[in-house]
PDB file of C-alpha atoms in Angstrom:
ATOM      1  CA  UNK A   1     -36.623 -12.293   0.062  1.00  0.00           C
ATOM      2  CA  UNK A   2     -33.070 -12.073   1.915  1.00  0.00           C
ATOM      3  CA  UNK A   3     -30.638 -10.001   0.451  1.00  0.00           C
ATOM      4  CA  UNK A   4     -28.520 -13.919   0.410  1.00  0.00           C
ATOM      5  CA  UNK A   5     -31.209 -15.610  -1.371  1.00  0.00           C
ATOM      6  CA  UNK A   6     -31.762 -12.683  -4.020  1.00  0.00           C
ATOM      7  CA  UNK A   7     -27.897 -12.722  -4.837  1.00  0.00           C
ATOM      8  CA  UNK A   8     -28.526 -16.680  -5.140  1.00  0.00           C
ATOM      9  CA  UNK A   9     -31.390 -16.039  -7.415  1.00  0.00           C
ATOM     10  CA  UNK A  10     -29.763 -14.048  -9.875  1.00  0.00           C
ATOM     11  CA  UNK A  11     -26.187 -16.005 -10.158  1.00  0.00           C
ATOM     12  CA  UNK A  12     -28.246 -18.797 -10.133  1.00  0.00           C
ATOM     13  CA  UNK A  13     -25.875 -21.288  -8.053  1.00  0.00           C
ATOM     14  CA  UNK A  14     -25.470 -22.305  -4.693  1.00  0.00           C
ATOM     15  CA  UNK A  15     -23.078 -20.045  -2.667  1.00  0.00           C
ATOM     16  CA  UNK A  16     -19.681 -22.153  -1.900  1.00  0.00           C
ATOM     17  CA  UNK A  17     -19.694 -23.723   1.164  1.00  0.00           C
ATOM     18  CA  UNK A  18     -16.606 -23.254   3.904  1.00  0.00           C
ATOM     19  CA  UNK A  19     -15.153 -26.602   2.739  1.00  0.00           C
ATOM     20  CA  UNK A  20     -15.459 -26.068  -1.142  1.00  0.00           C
ATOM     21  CA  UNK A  21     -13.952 -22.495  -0.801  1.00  0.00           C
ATOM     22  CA  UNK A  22     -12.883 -21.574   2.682  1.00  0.00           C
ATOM     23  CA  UNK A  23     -11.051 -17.886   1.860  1.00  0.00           C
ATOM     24  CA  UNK A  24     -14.340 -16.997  -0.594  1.00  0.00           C
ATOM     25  CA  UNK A  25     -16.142 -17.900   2.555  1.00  0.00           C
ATOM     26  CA  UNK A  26     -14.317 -15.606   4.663  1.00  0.00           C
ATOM     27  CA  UNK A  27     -14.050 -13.065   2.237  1.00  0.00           C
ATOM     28  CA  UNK A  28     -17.881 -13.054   1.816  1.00  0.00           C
ATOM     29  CA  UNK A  29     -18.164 -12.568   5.676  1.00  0.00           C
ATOM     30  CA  UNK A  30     -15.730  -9.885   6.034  1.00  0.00           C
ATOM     31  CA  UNK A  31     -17.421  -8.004   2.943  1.00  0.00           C
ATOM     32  CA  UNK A  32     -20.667  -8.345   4.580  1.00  0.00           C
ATOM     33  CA  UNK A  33     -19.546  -7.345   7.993  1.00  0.00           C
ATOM     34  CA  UNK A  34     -17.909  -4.001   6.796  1.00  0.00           C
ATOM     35  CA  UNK A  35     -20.986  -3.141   5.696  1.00  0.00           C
ATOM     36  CA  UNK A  36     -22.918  -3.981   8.871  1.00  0.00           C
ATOM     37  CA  UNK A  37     -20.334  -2.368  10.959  1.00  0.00           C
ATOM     38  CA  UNK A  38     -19.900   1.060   8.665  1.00  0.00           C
ATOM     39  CA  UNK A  39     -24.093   0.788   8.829  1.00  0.00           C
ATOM     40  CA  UNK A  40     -24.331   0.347  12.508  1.00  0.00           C
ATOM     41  CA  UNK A  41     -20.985   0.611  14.527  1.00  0.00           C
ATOM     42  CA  UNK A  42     -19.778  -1.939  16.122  1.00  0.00           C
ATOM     43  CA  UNK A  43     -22.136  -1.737  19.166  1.00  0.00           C
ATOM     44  CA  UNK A  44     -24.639  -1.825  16.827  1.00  0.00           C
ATOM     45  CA  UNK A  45     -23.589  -4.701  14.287  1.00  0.00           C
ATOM     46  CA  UNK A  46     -25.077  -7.978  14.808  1.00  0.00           C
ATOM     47  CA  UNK A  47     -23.829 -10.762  13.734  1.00  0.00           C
ATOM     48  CA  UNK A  48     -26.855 -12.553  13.600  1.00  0.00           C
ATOM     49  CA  UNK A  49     -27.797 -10.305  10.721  1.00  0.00           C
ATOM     50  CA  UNK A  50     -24.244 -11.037   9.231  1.00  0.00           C
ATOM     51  CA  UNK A  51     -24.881 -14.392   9.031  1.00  0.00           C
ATOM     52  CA  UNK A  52     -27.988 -14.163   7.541  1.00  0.00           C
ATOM     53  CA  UNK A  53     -26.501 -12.152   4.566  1.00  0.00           C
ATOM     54  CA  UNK A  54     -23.602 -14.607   3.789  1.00  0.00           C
ATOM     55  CA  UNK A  55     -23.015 -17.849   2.615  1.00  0.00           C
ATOM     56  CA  UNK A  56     -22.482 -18.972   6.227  1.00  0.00           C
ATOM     57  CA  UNK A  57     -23.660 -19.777   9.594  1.00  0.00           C
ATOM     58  CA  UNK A  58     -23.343 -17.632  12.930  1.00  0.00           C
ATOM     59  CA  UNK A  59     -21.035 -20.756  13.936  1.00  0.00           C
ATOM     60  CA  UNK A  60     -18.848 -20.569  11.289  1.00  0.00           C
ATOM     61  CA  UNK A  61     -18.177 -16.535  11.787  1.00  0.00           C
ATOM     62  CA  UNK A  62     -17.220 -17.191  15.042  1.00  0.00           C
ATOM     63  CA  UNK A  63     -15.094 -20.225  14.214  1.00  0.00           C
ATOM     64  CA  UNK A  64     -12.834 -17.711  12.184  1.00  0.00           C
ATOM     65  CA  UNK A  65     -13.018 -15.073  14.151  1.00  0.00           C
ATOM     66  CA  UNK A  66     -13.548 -16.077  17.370  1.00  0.00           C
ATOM     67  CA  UNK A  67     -16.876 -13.170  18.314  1.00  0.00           C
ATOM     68  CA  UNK A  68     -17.827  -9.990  17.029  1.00  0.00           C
ATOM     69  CA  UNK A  69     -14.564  -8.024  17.921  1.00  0.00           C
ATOM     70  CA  UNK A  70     -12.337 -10.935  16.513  1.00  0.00           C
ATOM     71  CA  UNK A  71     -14.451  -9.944  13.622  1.00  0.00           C
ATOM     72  CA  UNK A  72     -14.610  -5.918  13.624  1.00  0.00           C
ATOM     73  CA  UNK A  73     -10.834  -6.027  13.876  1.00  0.00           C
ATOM     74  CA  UNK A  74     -10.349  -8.096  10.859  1.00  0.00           C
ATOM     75  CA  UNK A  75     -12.681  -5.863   8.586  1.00  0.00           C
ATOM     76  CA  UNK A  76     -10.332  -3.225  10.481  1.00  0.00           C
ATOM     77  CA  UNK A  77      -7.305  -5.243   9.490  1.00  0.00           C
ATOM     78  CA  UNK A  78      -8.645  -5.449   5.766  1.00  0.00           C
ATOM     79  CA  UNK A  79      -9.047  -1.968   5.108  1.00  0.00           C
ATOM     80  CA  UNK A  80      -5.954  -0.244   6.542  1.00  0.00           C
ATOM     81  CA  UNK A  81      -4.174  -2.770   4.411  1.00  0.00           C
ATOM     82  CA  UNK A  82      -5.750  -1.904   1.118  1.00  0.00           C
ATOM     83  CA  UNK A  83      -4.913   1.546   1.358  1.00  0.00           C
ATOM     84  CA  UNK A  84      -1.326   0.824   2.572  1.00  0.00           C
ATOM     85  CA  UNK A  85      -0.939  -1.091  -0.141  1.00  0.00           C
ATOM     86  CA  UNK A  86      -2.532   1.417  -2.940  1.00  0.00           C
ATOM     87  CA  UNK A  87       0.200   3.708  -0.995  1.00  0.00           C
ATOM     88  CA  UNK A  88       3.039   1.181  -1.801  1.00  0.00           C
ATOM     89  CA  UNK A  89       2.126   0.830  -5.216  1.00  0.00           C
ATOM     90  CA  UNK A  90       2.561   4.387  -6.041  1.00  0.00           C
ATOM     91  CA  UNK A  91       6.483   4.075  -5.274  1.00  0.00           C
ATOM     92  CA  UNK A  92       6.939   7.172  -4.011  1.00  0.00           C
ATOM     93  CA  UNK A  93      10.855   6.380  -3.577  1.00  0.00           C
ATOM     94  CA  UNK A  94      11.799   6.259  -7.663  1.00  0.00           C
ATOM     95  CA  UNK A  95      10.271   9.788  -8.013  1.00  0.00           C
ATOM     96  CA  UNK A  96      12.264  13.263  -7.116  1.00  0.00           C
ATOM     97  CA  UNK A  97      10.634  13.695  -3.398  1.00  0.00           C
ATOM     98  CA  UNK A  98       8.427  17.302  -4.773  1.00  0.00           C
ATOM     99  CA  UNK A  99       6.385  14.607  -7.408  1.00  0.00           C
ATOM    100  CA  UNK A 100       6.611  11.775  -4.301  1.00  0.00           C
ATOM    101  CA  UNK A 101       4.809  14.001  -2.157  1.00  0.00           C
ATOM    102  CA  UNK A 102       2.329  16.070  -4.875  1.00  0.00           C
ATOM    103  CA  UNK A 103       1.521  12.416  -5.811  1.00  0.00           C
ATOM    104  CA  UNK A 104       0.742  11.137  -2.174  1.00  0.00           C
ATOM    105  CA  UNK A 105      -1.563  13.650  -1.379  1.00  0.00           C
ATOM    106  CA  UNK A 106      -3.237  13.400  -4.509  1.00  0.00           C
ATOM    107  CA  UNK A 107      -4.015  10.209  -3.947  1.00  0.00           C
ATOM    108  CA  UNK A 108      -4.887  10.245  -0.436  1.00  0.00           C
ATOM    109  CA  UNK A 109      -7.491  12.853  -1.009  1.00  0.00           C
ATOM    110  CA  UNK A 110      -8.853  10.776  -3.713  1.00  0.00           C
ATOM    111  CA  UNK A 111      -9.147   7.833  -1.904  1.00  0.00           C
ATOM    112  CA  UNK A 112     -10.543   8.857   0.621  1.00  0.00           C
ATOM    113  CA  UNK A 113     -13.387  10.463  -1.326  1.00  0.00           C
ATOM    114  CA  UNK A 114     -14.188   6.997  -3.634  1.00  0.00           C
ATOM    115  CA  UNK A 115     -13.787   4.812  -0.262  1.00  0.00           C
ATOM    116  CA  UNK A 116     -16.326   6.916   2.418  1.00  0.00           C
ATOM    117  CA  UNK A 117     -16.768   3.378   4.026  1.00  0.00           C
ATOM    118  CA  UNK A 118     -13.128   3.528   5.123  1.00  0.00           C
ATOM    119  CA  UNK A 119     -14.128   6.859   6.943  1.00  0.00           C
ATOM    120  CA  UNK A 120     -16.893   5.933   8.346  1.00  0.00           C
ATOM    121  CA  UNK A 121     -15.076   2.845  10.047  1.00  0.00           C
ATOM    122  CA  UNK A 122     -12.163   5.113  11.402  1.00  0.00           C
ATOM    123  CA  UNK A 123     -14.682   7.561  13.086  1.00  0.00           C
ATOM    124  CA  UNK A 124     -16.079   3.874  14.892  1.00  0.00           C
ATOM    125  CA  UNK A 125     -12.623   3.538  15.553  1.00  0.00           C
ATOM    126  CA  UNK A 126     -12.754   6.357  17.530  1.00  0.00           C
ATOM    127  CA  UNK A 127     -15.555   5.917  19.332  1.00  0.00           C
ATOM    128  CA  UNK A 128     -13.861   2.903  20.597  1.00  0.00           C
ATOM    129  CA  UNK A 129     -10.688   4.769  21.401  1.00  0.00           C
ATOM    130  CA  UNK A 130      -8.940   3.208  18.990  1.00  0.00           C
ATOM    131  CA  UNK A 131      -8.706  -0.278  21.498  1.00  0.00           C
ATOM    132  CA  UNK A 132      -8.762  -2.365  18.307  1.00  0.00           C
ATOM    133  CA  UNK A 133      -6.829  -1.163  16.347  1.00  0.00           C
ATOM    134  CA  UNK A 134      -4.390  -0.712  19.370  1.00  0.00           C
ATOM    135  CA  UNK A 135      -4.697  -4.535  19.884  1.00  0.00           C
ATOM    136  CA  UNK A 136      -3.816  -5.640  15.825  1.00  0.00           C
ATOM    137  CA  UNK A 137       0.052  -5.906  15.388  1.00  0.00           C
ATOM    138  CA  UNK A 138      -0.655  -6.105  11.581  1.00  0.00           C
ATOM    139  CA  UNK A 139      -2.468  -2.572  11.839  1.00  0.00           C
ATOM    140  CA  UNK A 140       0.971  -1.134  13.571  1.00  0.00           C
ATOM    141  CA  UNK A 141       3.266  -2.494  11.229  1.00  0.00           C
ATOM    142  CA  UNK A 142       0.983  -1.292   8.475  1.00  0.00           C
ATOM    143  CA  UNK A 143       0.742   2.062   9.580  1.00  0.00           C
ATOM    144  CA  UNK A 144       4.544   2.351  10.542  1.00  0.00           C
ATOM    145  CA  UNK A 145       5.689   1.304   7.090  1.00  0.00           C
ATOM    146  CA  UNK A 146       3.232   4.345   5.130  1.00  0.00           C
ATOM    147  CA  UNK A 147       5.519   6.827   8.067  1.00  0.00           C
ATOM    148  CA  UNK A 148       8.433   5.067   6.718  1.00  0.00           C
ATOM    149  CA  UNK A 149       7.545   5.707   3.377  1.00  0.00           C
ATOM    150  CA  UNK A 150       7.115   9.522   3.734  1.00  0.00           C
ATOM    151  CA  UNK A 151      10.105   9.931   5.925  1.00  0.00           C
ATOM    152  CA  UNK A 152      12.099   8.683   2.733  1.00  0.00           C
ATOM    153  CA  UNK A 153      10.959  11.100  -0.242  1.00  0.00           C
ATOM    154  CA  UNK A 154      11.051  13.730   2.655  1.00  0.00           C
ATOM    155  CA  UNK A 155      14.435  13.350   3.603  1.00  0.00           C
ATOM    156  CA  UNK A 156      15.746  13.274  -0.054  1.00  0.00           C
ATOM    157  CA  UNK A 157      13.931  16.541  -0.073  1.00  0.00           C
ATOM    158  CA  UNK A 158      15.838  18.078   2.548  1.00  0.00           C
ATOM    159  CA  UNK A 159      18.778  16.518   1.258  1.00  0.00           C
ATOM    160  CA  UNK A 160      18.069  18.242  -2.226  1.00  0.00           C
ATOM    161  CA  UNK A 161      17.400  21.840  -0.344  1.00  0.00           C
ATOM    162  CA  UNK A 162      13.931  21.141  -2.248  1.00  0.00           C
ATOM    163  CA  UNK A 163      12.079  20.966   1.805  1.00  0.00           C
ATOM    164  CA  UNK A 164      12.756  22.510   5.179  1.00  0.00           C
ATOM    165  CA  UNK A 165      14.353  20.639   7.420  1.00  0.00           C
ATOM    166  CA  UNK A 166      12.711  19.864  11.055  1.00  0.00           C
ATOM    167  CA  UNK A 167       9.637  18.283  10.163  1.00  0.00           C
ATOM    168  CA  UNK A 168       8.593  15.356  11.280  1.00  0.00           C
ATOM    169  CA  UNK A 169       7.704  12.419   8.943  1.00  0.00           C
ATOM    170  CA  UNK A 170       4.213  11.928  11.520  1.00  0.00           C
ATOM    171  CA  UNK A 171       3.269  15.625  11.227  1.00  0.00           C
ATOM    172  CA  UNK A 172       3.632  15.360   7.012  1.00  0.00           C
ATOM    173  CA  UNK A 173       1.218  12.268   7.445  1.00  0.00           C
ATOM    174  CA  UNK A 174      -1.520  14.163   9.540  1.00  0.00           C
ATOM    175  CA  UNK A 175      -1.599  16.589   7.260  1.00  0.00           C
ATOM    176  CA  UNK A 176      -2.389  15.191   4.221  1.00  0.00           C
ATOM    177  CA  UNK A 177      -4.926  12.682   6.539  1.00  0.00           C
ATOM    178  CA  UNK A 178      -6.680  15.537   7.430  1.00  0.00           C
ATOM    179  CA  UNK A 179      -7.258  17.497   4.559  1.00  0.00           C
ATOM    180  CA  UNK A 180      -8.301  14.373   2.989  1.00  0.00           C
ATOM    181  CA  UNK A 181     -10.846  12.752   6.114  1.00  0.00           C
ATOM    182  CA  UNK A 182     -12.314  15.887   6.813  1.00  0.00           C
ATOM    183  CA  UNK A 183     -13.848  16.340   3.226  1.00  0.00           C
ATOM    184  CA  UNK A 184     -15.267  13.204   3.682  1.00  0.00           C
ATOM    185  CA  UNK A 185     -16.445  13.061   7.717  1.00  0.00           C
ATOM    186  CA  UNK A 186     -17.723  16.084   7.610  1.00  0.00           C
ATOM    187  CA  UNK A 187     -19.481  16.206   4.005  1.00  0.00           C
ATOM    188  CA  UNK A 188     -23.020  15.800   5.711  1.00  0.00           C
ATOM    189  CA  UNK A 189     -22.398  18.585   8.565  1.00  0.00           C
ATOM    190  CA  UNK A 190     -21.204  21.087   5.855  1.00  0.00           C
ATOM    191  CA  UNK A 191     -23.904  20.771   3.455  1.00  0.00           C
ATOM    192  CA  UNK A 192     -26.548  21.070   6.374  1.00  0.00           C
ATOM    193  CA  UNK A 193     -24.606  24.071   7.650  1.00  0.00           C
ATOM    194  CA  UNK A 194     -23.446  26.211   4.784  1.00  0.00           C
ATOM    195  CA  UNK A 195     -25.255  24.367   1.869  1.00  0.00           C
ATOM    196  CA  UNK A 196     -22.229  23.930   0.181  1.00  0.00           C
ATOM    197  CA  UNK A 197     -21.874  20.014  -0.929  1.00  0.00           C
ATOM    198  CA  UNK A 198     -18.393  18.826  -0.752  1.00  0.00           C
ATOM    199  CA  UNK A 199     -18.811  15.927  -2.836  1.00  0.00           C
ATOM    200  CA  UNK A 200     -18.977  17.667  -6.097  1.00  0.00           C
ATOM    201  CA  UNK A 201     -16.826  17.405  -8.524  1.00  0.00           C
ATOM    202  CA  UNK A 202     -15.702  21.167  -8.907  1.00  0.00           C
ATOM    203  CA  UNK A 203     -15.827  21.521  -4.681  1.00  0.00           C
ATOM    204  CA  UNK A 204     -13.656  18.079  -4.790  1.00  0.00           C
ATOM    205  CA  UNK A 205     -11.234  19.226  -7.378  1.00  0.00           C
ATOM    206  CA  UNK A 206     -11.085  22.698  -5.629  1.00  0.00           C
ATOM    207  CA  UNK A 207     -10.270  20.965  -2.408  1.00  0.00           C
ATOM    208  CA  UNK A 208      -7.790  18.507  -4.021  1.00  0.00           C
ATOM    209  CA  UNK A 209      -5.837  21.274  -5.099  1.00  0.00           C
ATOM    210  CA  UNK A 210      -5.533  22.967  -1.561  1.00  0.00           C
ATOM    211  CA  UNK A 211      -4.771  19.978   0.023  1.00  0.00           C
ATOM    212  CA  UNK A 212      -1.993  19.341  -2.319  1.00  0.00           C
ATOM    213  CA  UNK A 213      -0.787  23.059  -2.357  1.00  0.00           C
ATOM    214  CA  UNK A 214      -1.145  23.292   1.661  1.00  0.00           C
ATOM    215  CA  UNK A 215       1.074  20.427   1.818  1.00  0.00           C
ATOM    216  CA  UNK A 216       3.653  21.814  -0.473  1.00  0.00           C
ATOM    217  CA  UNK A 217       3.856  25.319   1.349  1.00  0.00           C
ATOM    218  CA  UNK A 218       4.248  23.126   4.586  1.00  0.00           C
ATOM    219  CA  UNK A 219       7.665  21.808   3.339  1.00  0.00           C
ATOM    220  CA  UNK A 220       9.102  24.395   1.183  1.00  0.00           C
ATOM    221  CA  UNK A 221      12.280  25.888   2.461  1.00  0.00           C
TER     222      UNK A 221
END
């Protein structure tokens, strides 16, 4: 039995079609597809097997999004703005800038270790060269407000004698990316290597802690 028809089987009804519900429809497909793509890459996805998954035909995937890259760059598009928007709802800029920051890389670590999936896409990403997510103006705005965002509770910071100046608000943002991707990305490699398993709980709330206190010594004065 298909993993469609065994969803059907236990809700007992008849998946929406595009017409009753055309944004469940698409939001089935795009669910779906993230998992197909964080599975299999993007060279790798097929839609075919997409389709058969959803409440939806091959057709209809590619009448909202046009082929498989249309759709890879809205999964993209999806997932850079759920954690731009976790980032905005933190409101870094009504806390004093030392909190705004201890809070941001907090919770940048943590996502990134209870959303692996968003990981694994951004390594595909790179495989790619980052083409798609070169070609998504939503992505760039997206991206450009979270450096916007940091720049802010930095320069209060400065302002407050509380950070040293000369910093760029990019650098800050790499930094508390990478202490936060590489626990994740590299989780497998590690654990194979040194038998140390980064994914549990005292190694992630060891590593939390150095993320946030690397960051810290970064921008104290």
């Amino acid at each position: 039995m298909s993993k469609a028809a065994s969803t059907q089987k236990v809700t007992g009804r008849k998946p929406a079609s595009w017409t009753q519900d055309p944004e469940g429809v698409r939001r089935n497909i795009l669910t779906v597809a993230k998992e197909e793509f964080v599975e299999n890459g993007l060279s790798g996805a097929r839609v075919d097997e997409i389709a058969a998954r959803t409440a939806t035909s091959k057709r209809m995937i590619y009448y909202y999004f046009g082929d498989k890259e249309g759709l890879y760059r809205a999964v993209l598009e999806e997932m850079y703005e759920r954690i731009r928007g976790f980032e905005r709802s933190l409101d870094l800029a009504n806390l004093p800038p030392v909190e705004a920051m201890t809070l941001l890389a907090g919770f940048t670590f943590d996502y990134h270790a209870e959303n692996p999936d968003f990981v694994r896409l951004v390594m595909v990403e790179n495989i790619h060269h980052g083409r798609h997510l070169a070609s998504s103006d939503r992505i760039a705005s997206l991206n450009l407000s979270a450096i916007d965002m940091i720049r802010e509770a930095y320069e209060r910071g400065v302002a407050a004698g509380l950070f040293r100046p000369g910093i760029e608000a990019l650098d800050i943002h790499l930094t508390i990316s990478a202490l936060a991707f590489y626990n994740v990305s590299n989780r497998a490699s590690i654990r194979q290597v040194f038998g140390h398993d980064m994914g549990a709980p005292e190694a992630l709330a060891r590593r939390r802690a150095a993320a946030i206190d690397t960051l810290l010594r970064m921008l104290h004065p």
